[in-house]
Amino acid sequence: MPGKNLTRDEAASRASILRVDSYDVRLDLTTGPENFHTVTTVTFSCSEAGADSFIDLIADSVEKVTLNGVDLDPAEVFADSRIALSGLAAENELTVDATGRYTNTGEGLHRFVDPVDNEVYLYTQFEVPDSRRMYAVFEQPDLKASFRFTVTAPAHWKVISNSPTPAPQAAGVADGVERATWSFEPTKRISSYITALIAGPYDEVRDEVQTRKGVVPLGVFCRRSLTQYLDADNIFDCTKKGFAFFEEEFDQPYPFEKYDQIFTPEYNMGAMENAGAVTFVEVYVFRSKVSEAKIERRALTILHELAHMWFGNLVTMKWWDDLWLNESFAEWASTTCQAEATEWTSAWTTFGTSEKAWAYTQDQLSSTHPIAADMRHLEDVEVNFDGITYAKGASVLKQLVAYVGREPFVAALREYFRKHAWGNTTLADLLGELEKASGRELTEWSKLWLETAGVNTLRPVFEVDADGRYSSFAITQTATEEYPTLRPHRIGVGRYAVRRSGSGDASDVLERIGYDEVDISGERTDLTELVGQEQPDLLLLNDDDLAYGKIRLDERSLATALSLPRGFADSLPRSLVLGATWDMTRDGEMPARDFVRFVLESLPGETDSTLLRVLIGQVSTAARLYTAPEHRAEVSALLSSSLRSLAESAESGSDAQFQLVEAWAASTSDPADEPRLRALLTGAESLPELTVDTELRWTFIKALAALGAADEVEIATELDRDPTATGKERAAEALAARPTAEAKADAWAKAVERNDLSNQMVEAVSAGFRRSADLSLLEPYVEKYHAMLVDAWAQRSVAIGERVVGGFYPFSLASAQLKDASDAWLAANTDAAPGLVRTVAENRDTIARALVAQERDRRG
Ligand SMILES: [Zn+2]
């Protein structure tokens, strides 16, 4: 029984006989809060007379199925999310009349009610296989077609889809609601996963952009209650820079008629590249102060989705095997655009600091996989929107650009778009163009980098003569037992010297005195370039961050780095050295307490917002999970007191001040902080130029709740001040963060035992649940957690299942008992759903690594 799954083989055989011409989808969104009415008429041809096939649909019921004028019995043909079609003619017309269901999980057609004004907002999210939740569809990317949507909805709504929004026609009154019908023009031939419908009383801001094909209208939309915070000018500005850059880079006009960007409630990911109707998560409408890192990230997301209009939407992967290429390309293209065409010129540093760290972490979990993953069926695809598909893929693609050269790369891209516009491709099509343009053979490169998993570790090994010069120098490369592949790398080797300032250690700096770019491969590469050079104070492998690999510092370099935490003027080498110590800590080669101290000494004066964000995350993890239990209280006290004093001494009103205050409030478990938190909340105390706005108030309330100092009444009072959807999530998180057995049990009951919370609420409740300085509160959940998994997963959609299984794991325990319980569950449940097994295995790996790090920390 396929259930909701679809295999690659089934898709391939369906595509081999069918060609879909068009869909005519008629939707009535005025039939109540649970269901909608959907009628799909598909015209398609079949090359094999009399053949059988099927169309996909997830619906509460199917009222009528008509194939080529003959009515089929829905009870006979509709099962397992499919409608069986038999005896197909050369040309076919199929009509399916069904009742669809709105979701609150961010999959399919999501329905949200704004608590501020009770207005209803809908949006779709279809990737990977969820357009079938709105209409009957041959759900696979290579069966492209033209889509025509006709939508009946309340007359005061905006209705947005892939084609420009037409003028609505009055459609009478039903249940006291005035209705209208929007008849969209048919789209060009696109894949179903990038079709979209967004409907509700969204507010709208309009602009336009001059493109190669003339003026293209631009729209930005959000819920009415968020409009006051919408900085549309900034969004349009970034979007226009992207249009100009990509049209030039790809030598191909923007493929669609208009470009709308809609901020949507309870959204699962960052954004989705629906053709001409991109949806974004609402946290990108900044209702309170956010970090510079988040502003930069939003710009990158805007450019990422825009890049997909060409790579992904105009030219589309044949099957999900090339999902990584789709995503990695968009990451590469958007980062390149951001660095070269916007004010964020150090976008690649941000990429190295943030995205690559994500890739390295993911690549060291037992669930890691080759970049080019084998996507046998949809269940394989759904778990692969991960750090390998996005971040490692993009890191490796960046290397590929360096390997073939930027100019040949762009030439190949242009040819690729010209040749495959509106079609479907595989990786081989792109590699073929790259080989032609560059003259380089790429089979071996592709094999080593795309078809194998794992990250290599690179170390300098050398001898120094009596004069302090290298008498030998090599770089060694190792791999893990599970993923033994050694790879070719092009890497920079930087040499730095301490320059004494004369006015004391604090202003001593590290100056780069030499740099070599070298190719290495295999277990050991001797580098004659370095022989005879004076041993520097600090030798940095992977300087300039060209390579994808973990690096180690030699003893002297590590000592220099630790003694001069603010020695680098540039944030990239600082980030690389900090990254190396992070890897050493995670690999049990450096005590977590040393790492915590090093980071705390590196933070003062840090202005790179992303580096600051990443370091705060790492230092919190090190204190919470990697420190030996006997030192944890002391380290956690050091962490929160340091963050507080760093916040107090940070530049007035700066990004650092803001991030440090947030981090302090998020990390503290010190009851002595209660009066300070409260004073900041009430305004009795303040930090210079720090505005305690809506979100920061919640940050303080959550901290007070976690300390047991904010009760239900105070949380409810705060919710009265901010009675928004986000306010509700914050309140739920605060309630779950209270340090009592009842609060934890209540959180568990709401999100684990019941299954009616929306995706965002599950996330909020689980975040509060996990937050617990008193570990004894979480101990009972080791058993409860493993006992609920199979049933909880079976009852939930993928998006909610992942949030429950990932979010309610009692990570903070970080104990052998927790790891053993997960190991036992994994051993006993080898046949459980792949997505479930994978999430549990990743949780378990996190604890296994923590135990290794704790052991090292214990030895000091
Ligand atoms: Zn993407």
PDB file of N, CA and C and ligand atoms in Angstrom, residues 273 304-305 308 326-327 330 390, ligand 1:
ATOM      1  N   GLU A 273       9.667  29.321  -3.126  1.00  0.00           N
ATOM      2  CA  GLU A 273       9.826  29.994  -4.412  1.00  0.00           C
ATOM      3  C   GLU A 273       8.664  29.801  -5.377  1.00  0.00           C
ATOM      4  N   HIS A 304      17.571  34.457  -2.574  1.00  0.00           N
ATOM      5  CA  HIS A 304      17.536  33.002  -2.786  1.00  0.00           C
ATOM      6  C   HIS A 304      16.261  32.615  -3.558  1.00  0.00           C
ATOM      7  N   GLU A 305      15.126  33.112  -3.108  1.00  0.00           N
ATOM      8  CA  GLU A 305      13.861  32.748  -3.766  1.00  0.00           C
ATOM      9  C   GLU A 305      13.804  33.317  -5.178  1.00  0.00           C
ATOM     10  N   HIS A 308      15.635  31.230  -7.631  1.00  0.00           N
ATOM     11  CA  HIS A 308      14.877  30.033  -8.013  1.00  0.00           C
ATOM     12  C   HIS A 308      13.940  30.286  -9.199  1.00  0.00           C
ATOM     13  N   ASN A 326      19.165  22.187  -6.775  1.00  0.00           N
ATOM     14  CA  ASN A 326      18.201  23.281  -6.769  1.00  0.00           C
ATOM     15  C   ASN A 326      18.507  24.247  -5.615  1.00  0.00           C
ATOM     16  N   GLU A 327      18.651  23.700  -4.409  1.00  0.00           N
ATOM     17  CA  GLU A 327      18.858  24.534  -3.225  1.00  0.00           C
ATOM     18  C   GLU A 327      20.272  25.108  -3.157  1.00  0.00           C
ATOM     19  N   ALA A 330      20.665  27.967  -5.534  1.00  0.00           N
ATOM     20  CA  ALA A 330      20.024  29.199  -5.041  1.00  0.00           C
ATOM     21  C   ALA A 330      20.856  29.823  -3.921  1.00  0.00           C
ATOM     22  N   TYR A 390      21.359  21.974   1.644  1.00  0.00           N
ATOM     23  CA  TYR A 390      21.513  23.425   1.465  1.00  0.00           C
ATOM     24  C   TYR A 390      22.974  23.858   1.625  1.00  0.00           C
TER      25      TYR A 390
HETATM   26 ZN    ZN B   1      15.330  27.257  -2.024  1.00  0.00          ZN
END
